[in-house]
Coordinates of C-alpha atoms in Angstrom, one line a residue:
X206 CA 137.2 105.8 88.1
X207 CA 136.7 102.1 89.0
X208 CA 133.3 100.5 88.8
X209 CA 132.4 97.7 91.4
X210 CA 131.4 94.5 89.6
X211 CA 127.9 93.2 90.5
X212 CA 127.7 90.7 93.3
X213 CA 126.8 87.3 91.9
X214 CA 124.2 85.0 93.4
X215 CA 124.9 81.4 92.3
X216 CA 121.9 79.0 91.9
X217 CA 121.7 75.3 91.1
X218 CA 118.9 73.1 90.0
X219 CA 118.3 69.4 89.1
X220 CA 115.1 69.4 87.0
X221 CA 113.2 66.3 86.1
X222 CA 109.6 67.4 86.3
X223 CA 107.6 70.5 87.4
X224 CA 106.9 70.9 91.1
X225 CA 105.8 73.8 93.2
X226 CA 109.2 73.8 94.8
X227 CA 110.8 74.5 91.4
X228 CA 108.4 77.4 90.8
X229 CA 109.4 79.1 94.0
X230 CA 113.1 78.5 93.4
X231 CA 112.6 80.2 90.0
X232 CA 110.9 83.2 91.7
X233 CA 114.0 83.7 93.8
X234 CA 116.2 83.5 90.7
X235 CA 114.0 86.2 89.1
X236 CA 114.2 88.4 92.3
X237 CA 117.9 88.7 92.0
X238 CA 117.6 90.2 88.5
X239 CA 115.5 93.0 90.0
X240 CA 118.1 94.3 92.4
X241 CA 120.7 96.8 91.3
X242 CA 124.3 95.8 92.0
X243 CA 123.5 92.0 91.9
X244 CA 123.6 89.5 89.1
X245 CA 122.9 85.8 88.9
X246 CA 124.3 82.5 87.6
X247 CA 122.6 79.1 87.4
X248 CA 124.0 75.6 86.9
X249 CA 121.7 72.8 85.8
X250 CA 122.6 69.2 86.4
X251 CA 122.5 67.3 83.1
X252 CA 120.5 68.1 80.0
X253 CA 116.7 68.5 80.0
X254 CA 115.0 65.0 79.8
X255 CA 112.9 65.9 76.8
X256 CA 111.9 68.8 74.7
X257 CA 108.8 69.6 76.8
X258 CA 110.9 69.7 80.0
X259 CA 113.5 71.8 78.2
X260 CA 110.9 74.4 77.3
X261 CA 109.5 74.4 80.9
X262 CA 113.0 74.8 82.3
X263 CA 113.8 77.7 80.0
X264 CA 110.5 79.4 80.9
X265 CA 111.0 79.0 84.6
X266 CA 114.7 80.1 84.7
X267 CA 115.1 82.4 81.7
X268 CA 118.8 82.9 81.7
X269 CA 120.3 85.6 79.5
X270 CA 123.7 85.3 77.9
X271 CA 126.3 84.8 80.6
X272 CA 123.8 83.7 83.3
X273 CA 124.2 80.0 82.5
X274 CA 127.2 78.2 83.9
X275 CA 128.6 74.7 83.8
X276 CA 129.7 74.8 87.5
X277 CA 129.9 77.0 90.5
X278 CA 132.9 79.4 90.5
X279 CA 132.0 81.9 93.1
X280 CA 134.2 85.0 93.8
X281 CA 135.0 86.2 97.3
X282 CA 132.1 88.7 97.3
X283 CA 129.5 86.3 95.8
X284 CA 126.6 84.5 97.5
X285 CA 125.5 80.8 97.2
X286 CA 121.8 80.1 97.1
X287 CA 120.8 76.6 98.1
X288 CA 117.4 74.8 98.3
X289 CA 116.4 71.3 99.1
X290 CA 119.2 68.8 98.3
X291 CA 121.4 71.4 96.6
X292 CA 123.8 70.7 99.5
X293 CA 124.8 67.6 97.7
X294 CA 126.1 69.6 94.7
X295 CA 127.7 72.0 97.2
X296 CA 129.7 69.1 98.7
X297 CA 130.6 67.7 95.3
X298 CA 131.9 71.1 94.3
X299 CA 134.3 71.1 97.2
X300 CA 132.8 74.3 98.7
X301 CA 132.2 73.1 102.3
X302 CA 134.9 75.4 103.7
X303 CA 134.3 78.4 101.5
X304 CA 133.6 81.5 103.7
X305 CA 131.2 83.4 101.4
X306 CA 127.5 83.9 102.5
X307 CA 125.1 81.0 101.9
X308 CA 121.3 81.5 101.6
X309 CA 119.3 78.4 102.2
X310 CA 115.6 78.4 101.0
X311 CA 113.6 76.0 103.1
X312 CA 110.2 75.0 101.8
X313 CA 109.1 72.1 104.0
X314 CA 108.8 71.1 107.7
X315 CA 110.7 67.9 106.9
X316 CA 113.9 69.9 107.8
X317 CA 112.7 69.6 111.4
X318 CA 112.4 65.8 111.3
X319 CA 115.4 64.1 113.0
X320 CA 117.0 61.4 110.9
X321 CA 116.1 62.9 107.5
X322 CA 118.7 64.1 105.0
X323 CA 117.2 67.6 105.1
X324 CA 117.5 67.7 108.9
X325 CA 121.2 66.9 108.6
X326 CA 121.8 70.0 106.5
X327 CA 120.8 72.3 109.3
X328 CA 124.3 72.0 110.7
X329 CA 125.6 73.8 107.6
X330 CA 126.2 77.5 108.2
X331 CA 123.6 79.6 106.3
X332 CA 121.1 82.4 106.4
X333 CA 117.8 80.4 106.2
X334 CA 114.7 81.7 104.5
X335 CA 111.6 79.7 105.3
X336 CA 108.5 80.0 103.1
X337 CA 106.1 80.3 106.1
X338 CA 106.3 81.1 109.8
X339 CA 105.3 77.5 110.5
X340 CA 108.3 76.2 108.6
X341 CA 110.5 78.7 110.5
X342 CA 109.1 77.5 113.8
X343 CA 109.9 73.8 112.9
X344 CA 113.5 74.7 112.0
X345 CA 114.0 76.8 115.1
X346 CA 112.5 74.2 117.3
X347 CA 115.3 71.7 116.4
X348 CA 117.9 74.0 118.0
X349 CA 120.3 72.9 115.3
X350 CA 120.1 75.7 112.7
X351 CA 123.5 77.1 112.2
X352 CA 122.7 80.8 111.5
X353 CA 119.7 83.1 111.5
X354 CA 116.3 81.6 110.5
X355 CA 114.0 84.1 108.7
X356 CA 110.4 83.7 107.4
X357 CA 109.4 85.2 104.0
X358 CA 105.9 83.9 103.3
X359 CA 105.4 82.6 99.8
X360 CA 104.1 85.1 97.2
X361 CA 102.3 84.5 94.0
X362 CA 102.8 86.2 90.6
X363 CA 99.0 85.9 90.0
X364 CA 96.8 89.0 90.3
X365 CA 93.6 88.4 92.2
X366 CA 90.4 87.8 90.2
X367 CA 87.9 90.7 90.0
X368 CA 84.8 90.2 92.2
X369 CA 81.3 91.4 91.6
X370 CA 78.0 91.0 93.5
X371 CA 77.9 87.2 92.7
X372 CA 81.5 86.4 93.4
X373 CA 84.4 86.2 90.9
X374 CA 83.5 87.8 87.6
X375 CA 82.3 85.2 85.2
X376 CA 82.1 82.5 87.9
X377 CA 78.8 80.9 86.7
X378 CA 80.1 80.6 83.1
X379 CA 83.2 78.5 84.0
X380 CA 83.3 75.2 82.2
X381 CA 84.6 73.0 85.0
X382 CA 82.4 72.6 88.0
X383 CA 85.0 70.9 90.3
X384 CA 88.7 70.3 89.8
X385 CA 90.5 68.1 92.3
X386 CA 94.2 69.0 92.6
X387 CA 95.2 65.6 93.9
X388 CA 98.7 64.9 92.7
X389 CA 100.1 64.9 96.3
X390 CA 97.2 62.9 97.8
X391 CA 96.5 60.4 94.9
X392 CA 94.5 57.9 97.0
X393 CA 92.3 60.5 98.6
X394 CA 91.7 62.3 95.3
X395 CA 90.6 59.0 93.7
X396 CA 88.3 58.2 96.6
X397 CA 86.7 61.7 96.4
X398 CA 86.3 61.3 92.6
X399 CA 84.4 58.1 93.1
X400 CA 82.2 59.7 95.7
X401 CA 81.4 62.7 93.4
X402 CA 80.7 60.2 90.6
X403 CA 78.1 58.5 92.9
X404 CA 76.5 61.9 93.6
X405 CA 76.5 62.8 89.9
X406 CA 78.7 65.9 90.4
X407 CA 80.8 66.8 87.3
X408 CA 84.5 67.1 88.1
X409 CA 88.0 66.7 86.8
X410 CA 90.7 65.0 88.9
X411 CA 94.4 65.8 88.5
X412 CA 96.4 62.8 89.6
X413 CA 99.7 64.1 88.3
X414 CA 101.5 67.3 87.5
X415 CA 100.7 69.2 84.4
X416 CA 102.4 72.1 82.8
X417 CA 102.3 75.3 84.8
X418 CA 100.5 77.3 82.1
X419 CA 98.0 74.5 81.6
X420 CA 97.4 74.3 85.4
X421 CA 96.8 78.0 85.8
X422 CA 94.5 78.0 82.8
X423 CA 92.5 75.1 84.2
X424 CA 92.0 77.0 87.5
X425 CA 90.6 80.0 85.6
X426 CA 88.0 77.7 84.1
X427 CA 87.1 76.1 87.4
X428 CA 84.4 77.1 89.9
X429 CA 85.4 74.9 92.8
X430 CA 89.0 73.9 93.3
X431 CA 89.6 71.1 95.8
X432 CA 93.3 71.4 96.8
X433 CA 94.7 68.4 98.6
X434 CA 98.1 69.1 100.3
X435 CA 100.0 66.7 102.5
X436 CA 99.5 67.4 106.2
X437 CA 103.0 68.8 106.7
X438 CA 103.2 71.0 103.6
X439 CA 105.4 74.0 104.1
X440 CA 103.2 76.4 102.1
X441 CA 100.8 74.9 99.6
X442 CA 101.0 77.3 96.7
X443 CA 98.2 75.8 94.6
X444 CA 95.6 76.9 97.2
X445 CA 96.8 80.5 96.9
X446 CA 96.9 80.3 93.1
X447 CA 93.3 78.9 93.1
X448 CA 92.2 81.9 95.3
X449 CA 93.9 84.2 92.7
X450 CA 92.0 82.5 89.9
X451 CA 88.7 83.3 91.6
X452 CA 87.8 79.7 92.5
X453 CA 85.9 78.7 95.6
X454 CA 88.7 76.9 97.3
X455 CA 88.3 73.8 99.4
X456 CA 91.5 72.5 101.1
X457 CA 92.7 70.5 104.0
X458 CA 94.5 71.7 107.2
X459 CA 98.2 71.6 106.8
X460 CA 101.0 73.1 108.7
X461 CA 102.1 75.8 106.2
X462 CA 98.6 76.9 105.2
X463 CA 97.4 77.9 108.6
X464 CA 98.7 81.5 108.1
X465 CA 96.6 82.2 105.0
X466 CA 93.8 79.6 104.7
X467 CA 90.9 80.6 107.0
X468 CA 87.9 78.3 107.0
X469 CA 84.8 80.3 106.1
X470 CA 86.7 83.5 105.6
X471 CA 88.6 82.9 102.3
X472 CA 88.2 79.2 101.7
X473 CA 86.5 76.1 103.1
X474 CA 88.6 73.6 105.1
X475 CA 87.5 69.9 105.1
X476 CA 88.6 66.8 107.0
X477 CA 90.9 64.6 105.1
X478 CA 88.4 61.9 104.1
X479 CA 86.2 61.6 101.0
X480 CA 82.9 61.9 102.8
X481 CA 83.8 65.2 104.5
X482 CA 85.3 66.5 101.2
X483 CA 82.2 65.6 99.2
X484 CA 80.0 67.2 101.8
X485 CA 82.0 70.4 101.6
X486 CA 81.9 70.3 97.8
X487 CA 78.1 70.2 98.0
X488 CA 78.1 73.1 100.5
X489 CA 80.4 75.1 98.2
X490 CA 78.2 74.4 95.2
X491 CA 75.2 75.7 97.1
X492 CA 76.7 78.9 98.4
X493 CA 74.3 81.9 97.9
X494 CA 75.8 84.8 95.9
X495 CA 76.3 87.1 98.9
X496 CA 78.2 84.4 100.8
X497 CA 80.2 83.5 97.7
X498 CA 81.1 87.1 97.0
X499 CA 82.3 87.6 100.6
X500 CA 84.5 84.4 100.4
X501 CA 85.9 85.4 97.0
X502 CA 86.5 89.0 98.1
X503 CA 88.4 87.8 101.2
X504 CA 90.4 85.4 99.0
X505 CA 91.3 88.3 96.7
X506 CA 92.6 90.3 99.7
X507 CA 94.7 87.3 100.8
X508 CA 96.2 87.0 97.3
X509 CA 97.0 90.7 97.4
X510 CA 98.7 90.3 100.8
X511 CA 100.8 87.5 99.4
X512 CA 102.0 89.2 96.3
X513 CA 105.3 88.3 94.6
X514 CA 106.3 91.9 94.9
X515 CA 106.1 91.7 98.8
X516 CA 108.2 88.5 98.7
X517 CA 110.8 90.1 96.4
X518 CA 111.1 93.2 98.6
X519 CA 111.8 91.1 101.7
X520 CA 114.4 89.0 99.9
X521 CA 116.1 92.1 98.6
X522 CA 116.3 93.3 102.2
X523 CA 118.1 90.1 103.1
X524 CA 120.5 90.4 100.2
X525 CA 121.3 94.0 101.1
X526 CA 122.0 93.0 104.7
X527 CA 123.6 89.6 103.9
X528 CA 127.1 90.3 105.3
X529 CA 125.7 91.2 108.8
X530 CA 123.3 88.2 108.7
X531 CA 126.1 85.9 107.7
X532 CA 128.1 86.8 110.7
X533 CA 125.1 86.7 113.0
X534 CA 124.7 83.7 115.3
X535 CA 121.2 82.5 116.5
X536 CA 120.0 84.8 119.3
X537 CA 119.6 83.2 122.7
X538 CA 116.2 82.3 123.9
X539 CA 114.4 85.1 125.6
X540 CA 113.9 84.7 129.3
X541 CA 110.3 84.3 130.5
X542 CA 111.0 86.6 133.4
X543 CA 112.2 90.1 132.6
X544 CA 115.1 91.3 134.6
X545 CA 114.3 94.4 136.6
X546 CA 115.1 97.6 134.8
X547 CA 116.5 95.9 131.7
X548 CA 115.4 94.8 128.2
X549 CA 116.5 91.8 126.3
X550 CA 118.9 92.6 123.4
X551 CA 117.2 92.5 120.1
X552 CA 113.7 92.5 121.6
X553 CA 110.9 94.0 119.7
X554 CA 109.5 97.4 120.9
X555 CA 106.3 95.8 122.2
X556 CA 106.5 92.8 124.5
X557 CA 102.8 92.2 125.1
X558 CA 99.4 93.4 124.0
X559 CA 95.8 93.4 125.3
X560 CA 94.0 92.4 122.2
X561 CA 90.4 92.2 123.2
X562 CA 87.6 92.3 123.6
X563 CA 86.1 95.7 123.4
X564 CA 83.9 96.9 126.3
X565 CA 85.4 94.2 128.5
X566 CA 87.5 96.3 130.8
X567 CA 90.6 96.4 128.6
X568 CA 91.2 100.1 129.4
X569 CA 91.1 99.5 133.1
X570 CA 93.5 96.6 132.9
X571 CA 95.9 98.8 130.8
X572 CA 95.8 101.4 133.6
X573 CA 96.5 98.8 136.3
X574 CA 99.5 97.5 134.3
X575 CA 100.8 101.0 133.7
X576 CA 101.0 101.4 137.5
X577 CA 103.6 98.6 137.7
X578 CA 107.1 100.1 137.8
X579 CA 108.4 97.4 135.5
X580 CA 105.8 98.1 132.7
X581 CA 105.6 100.9 130.3
X582 CA 102.2 101.1 128.6
X583 CA 101.0 103.1 125.6
X584 CA 99.0 106.1 126.9
X585 CA 96.3 105.3 124.4
X586 CA 95.2 102.4 122.2
X587 CA 98.0 101.7 119.7
X588 CA 95.9 101.0 116.5
X589 CA 98.9 100.0 114.5
X590 CA 97.9 96.7 113.0
X591 CA 94.3 97.9 112.4
X592 CA 95.3 101.2 110.9
X593 CA 93.6 102.1 107.6
X594 CA 97.0 102.3 105.9
X595 CA 98.4 99.1 107.5
X596 CA 100.4 97.1 105.0
X597 CA 101.8 93.6 105.2
X598 CA 104.8 95.1 103.6
X599 CA 105.7 96.8 106.8
X600 CA 108.8 95.2 108.4
X601 CA 109.1 94.6 112.1
X602 CA 111.4 97.5 112.3
X603 CA 108.8 99.8 110.7
X604 CA 106.2 98.6 113.2
X605 CA 108.6 99.3 116.0
X606 CA 109.1 102.8 114.8
X607 CA 105.4 103.4 114.9
X608 CA 105.1 102.0 118.4
X609 CA 108.0 104.1 119.6
X610 CA 105.9 107.2 119.0
X611 CA 103.1 105.7 121.1
X612 CA 105.0 104.3 124.1
X613 CA 107.1 106.7 126.2
X614 CA 110.2 105.4 127.8
X615 CA 109.8 104.7 131.5
X616 CA 112.8 104.5 133.8
X617 CA 113.3 101.0 135.2
X618 CA 110.7 99.5 132.8
X619 CA 111.6 96.0 131.5
X620 CA 108.5 95.5 129.4
X621 CA 106.4 97.6 127.0
X622 CA 102.8 96.9 126.3
X623 CA 99.7 98.4 124.6
X624 CA 96.0 97.7 124.4
X625 CA 94.0 97.7 121.2
X626 CA 90.9 95.5 121.6
X627 CA 90.0 95.5 117.9
X628 CA 93.1 93.3 117.2
X629 CA 91.3 90.1 118.3
X630 CA 88.3 90.8 116.2
X631 CA 90.0 91.2 112.7
X632 CA 90.8 87.7 111.4
X633 CA 94.0 88.7 109.7
X634 CA 95.7 90.4 112.6
X635 CA 96.8 87.5 114.8
X636 CA 99.1 86.2 112.0
X637 CA 100.4 89.7 111.5
X638 CA 101.2 90.0 115.2
X639 CA 103.0 86.7 114.9
X640 CA 105.0 87.9 111.9
X641 CA 106.0 91.0 114.0
X642 CA 107.1 89.0 117.1
X643 CA 106.9 85.2 117.7
X644 CA 107.5 85.9 121.4
X645 CA 104.7 88.4 121.8
X646 CA 102.4 87.7 124.8
X647 CA 98.7 88.4 124.4
X648 CA 96.0 89.2 127.0
X649 CA 92.4 88.7 126.3
X650 CA 89.5 89.9 128.5
X651 CA 86.1 88.3 128.1
X652 CA 82.8 89.6 129.5
X653 CA 79.3 88.3 129.4
X654 CA 78.6 88.7 125.6
X655 CA 75.1 90.0 126.3
X656 CA 76.3 92.7 128.6
X657 CA 79.1 93.5 126.3
X658 CA 76.7 93.9 123.3
X659 CA 74.4 96.2 125.3
X660 CA 77.4 98.3 126.5
X661 CA 78.7 98.6 123.0
X662 CA 75.3 99.7 121.7
X663 CA 75.0 102.3 124.5
X664 CA 78.5 103.7 123.6
X665 CA 77.7 104.1 119.9
X666 CA 74.3 105.8 120.8
X667 CA 76.2 108.1 123.1
X668 CA 78.7 109.0 120.3
X669 CA 75.9 109.7 117.8
X670 CA 77.0 106.7 115.6
X671 CA 73.8 104.7 116.2
X672 CA 70.2 106.0 115.6
X673 CA 68.3 102.7 115.4
X674 CA 66.6 101.1 118.3
X675 CA 68.4 98.1 119.8
X676 CA 66.3 95.5 118.1
X677 CA 66.7 97.0 114.7
X678 CA 70.4 97.6 115.2
X679 CA 70.9 93.9 116.0
X680 CA 68.8 92.9 113.1
X681 CA 70.7 95.2 110.7
X682 CA 74.2 94.1 112.0
X683 CA 74.8 91.3 109.4
X684 CA 73.7 93.5 106.6
X685 CA 75.9 96.4 107.8
X686 CA 78.9 94.1 108.1
X687 CA 78.2 92.6 104.7
X688 CA 78.3 96.0 103.1
X689 CA 81.5 96.9 104.9
X690 CA 84.3 96.6 102.3
X691 CA 87.1 97.8 104.5
X692 CA 86.8 96.9 108.2
X693 CA 89.9 99.0 109.0
X694 CA 88.1 102.2 107.9
X695 CA 87.5 104.6 110.9
X696 CA 83.8 104.5 110.4
X697 CA 83.4 100.9 109.4
X698 CA 80.5 98.7 110.6
X699 CA 83.1 96.3 111.9
X700 CA 84.2 99.0 114.4
X701 CA 80.9 100.6 115.2
X702 CA 78.1 98.1 114.7
X703 CA 79.5 94.7 115.6
X704 CA 77.4 94.4 118.7
X705 CA 76.7 90.6 118.6
X706 CA 79.6 89.5 116.4
X707 CA 82.3 90.8 118.8
X708 CA 80.8 88.5 121.4
X709 CA 81.5 85.4 119.3
X710 CA 84.6 84.8 121.3
X711 CA 85.2 81.2 120.2
X712 CA 86.1 81.9 116.6
X713 CA 88.3 84.9 117.7
X714 CA 90.2 82.7 120.2
X715 CA 90.6 79.9 117.7
X716 CA 92.2 82.4 115.4
X717 CA 94.6 83.5 118.1
X718 CA 95.5 79.9 119.1
X719 CA 96.2 79.2 115.4
X720 CA 98.9 82.0 115.5
X721 CA 100.3 81.7 119.0
X722 CA 101.0 78.9 121.5
X723 CA 98.4 78.8 124.3
X724 CA 101.1 79.6 126.9
X725 CA 101.5 83.0 125.2
X726 CA 97.8 83.9 125.5
X727 CA 96.2 84.7 128.9
X728 CA 92.4 84.8 129.1
X729 CA 90.9 86.9 131.9
X730 CA 87.3 87.0 132.8
X731 CA 86.1 90.5 133.4
X732 CA 83.9 89.4 136.3
X733 CA 87.0 87.9 138.0
X734 CA 88.8 91.2 137.7
X735 CA 85.9 92.9 139.3
X736 CA 85.5 90.5 142.2
X737 CA 89.1 89.3 142.8
X738 CA 91.1 92.3 141.8
X739 CA 94.4 91.5 143.5
X740 CA 94.3 87.8 142.7
X741 CA 93.7 88.4 139.0
X742 CA 96.4 91.1 138.7
X743 CA 98.9 88.8 140.4
X744 CA 98.0 86.1 137.7
X745 CA 98.7 88.7 135.0
X746 CA 102.0 89.8 136.6
X747 CA 103.1 86.1 136.7
X748 CA 102.2 85.7 133.1
X749 CA 104.2 88.7 132.1
X750 CA 107.1 87.8 134.3
X751 CA 107.2 90.9 136.5
X752 CA 107.3 91.2 140.2
X753 CA 104.0 90.2 142.0
X754 CA 104.9 92.3 145.1
X755 CA 103.4 95.4 143.6
X756 CA 99.9 96.2 144.6
X757 CA 97.7 98.3 142.4
X758 CA 94.5 99.6 144.0
X759 CA 91.2 98.8 142.2
X760 CA 89.0 101.3 140.5
X761 CA 85.7 101.4 138.6
X762 CA 86.2 99.1 135.6
X763 CA 83.1 100.1 133.7
X764 CA 82.2 103.8 133.4
X765 CA 79.4 104.7 131.0
X766 CA 75.7 104.5 130.5
X767 CA 73.9 102.5 133.0
X768 CA 71.2 100.6 131.1
X769 CA 69.6 99.4 134.3
X770 CA 66.6 97.2 133.6
X771 CA 66.2 98.4 130.0
X772 CA 66.0 95.9 127.1
X773 CA 64.9 93.0 129.2
X774 CA 63.4 91.2 126.2
X775 CA 66.4 91.8 124.0
X776 CA 68.7 90.6 126.8
X777 CA 66.7 87.3 126.9
X778 CA 66.8 86.9 123.1
X779 CA 70.5 87.7 123.0
X780 CA 71.3 85.2 125.7
X781 CA 69.3 82.6 123.7
X782 CA 71.2 83.4 120.6
X783 CA 74.6 83.0 122.4
X784 CA 73.7 79.6 123.9
X785 CA 75.6 77.5 121.3
X786 CA 78.4 80.0 121.3
X787 CA 78.8 79.6 125.1
X788 CA 79.3 75.9 124.6
X789 CA 81.8 76.4 121.9
X790 CA 83.7 78.9 124.1
X791 CA 83.8 76.5 127.0
X792 CA 85.2 73.7 124.7
X793 CA 88.0 76.0 123.4
X794 CA 89.0 77.2 126.9
X795 CA 89.1 73.8 128.4
X796 CA 90.7 72.0 125.4
X797 CA 94.4 71.1 125.6
X798 CA 96.4 72.6 122.7
X799 CA 99.9 73.6 121.7
X800 CA 99.0 76.4 119.4
X801 CA 100.5 76.6 115.9
X802 CA 102.1 73.5 114.5

């Protein structure tokens, strides 16, 4: 009985100093050792520069007997793993014409910059794994990638810190008040250090790389970590590691962090100047325990969602499917107009979603769209991404399977859609929608936030979920939401008692626009649908790319409790409380923007 030899994945590294890119490369080297039927080999260029680097290299890439090699000697079933400028070694090894699968790990958006060395390598045939959706977008946008482009968001091997009522456990006892992680932005780090000195704020500034163990240990002794990535970072892992260590994280906006760094949710985002950074440091130092606890708890959830185990599972899926992927050419761009009675090959099960807001006429719009012969709509709200058991481990195929049970086939339908207005409200869902389908189209319905809040309150009263009078329910809302540990739970305050917060449309739209280009998001005013039914539906049909010759008769959009003239005082107070929000919303709706970078 013959035994099939393991399939070897060949790695290469030139190691002169520790960088985040080396750490991630080492993670993928480790991932191979966890998959049955696969083995690994690694070639290092030259000897370690000194004893310290030698120890670091051995710790990052612990190679057992037989896993070290002096040069690449792949067999016909083997796989080559390349990252960064490994393509130089590939050419030197005379492997340009070898026909075995290549996996190319891409960690930076520089690959999308014409004229750079990394951009030139996109012509090389490979299955490309990008460390974030933003990097994948930059690579796809070049139109040069020879082979499929996949996104596997970076994971960390760090477990999230425990959180108590005051924030991360032991937070107040940490020795370092502020640590500036500034080795990528040396000038900015030095300027911030001077500003903090002027303000008498104790801090430590890292202007260069230190050993990985030393760095992680420092984070665990730090209260406030100021992480300074370059603006075009592919995925700035130190920010995620600082979240895992239980720090209050301050960072800058950068391309690859937009999918996991949420200002005011799990970190604080400052402008890239010393004055703004110092101001945010002061704000972070003065956070009250409940606010700090919420920030740290959300950061812990983010770390959990970006576990190394999740990254490993997705990479294993690639390896197990590598032969098909290797033969696959890049799929053609999807047409903006759906051909009548046909679906695009390889399309996801859901083409568009009505994602919000609740009590804004979303159910009525879903019924109107279901009446179009080219559209198949879910009979009820889908509730897939907000399900209590939802996991970021779910693949797009798994999500498709769940939607297949919710959306019946419709003869002649070219598009499938669903409506779940809770999707817009949860901060983590837009990026999960993007992970599911980059071409997904989203429809948002907005209603006067005061009337929306009152309608929401009346609905919960009618269901028996609200016993407080309106004024007390509004007063208790922040406290109820603060106590809510799991917003996805069926009876959570986020679902039932978010009367005012669901009307804060600006932050929800900003979240959507960070995940999707604006031309994939259509905002519909409920009042417009009521007053100009045919005109608004035609606009929606054009957005979806279906025939506008279909007329759908109007119906009553809002059916429920008529509040009449009740709550006049509360209406006035609510309108007053939404004044600033109304200005923010107007600014977002009128601002030009291209969506995610």
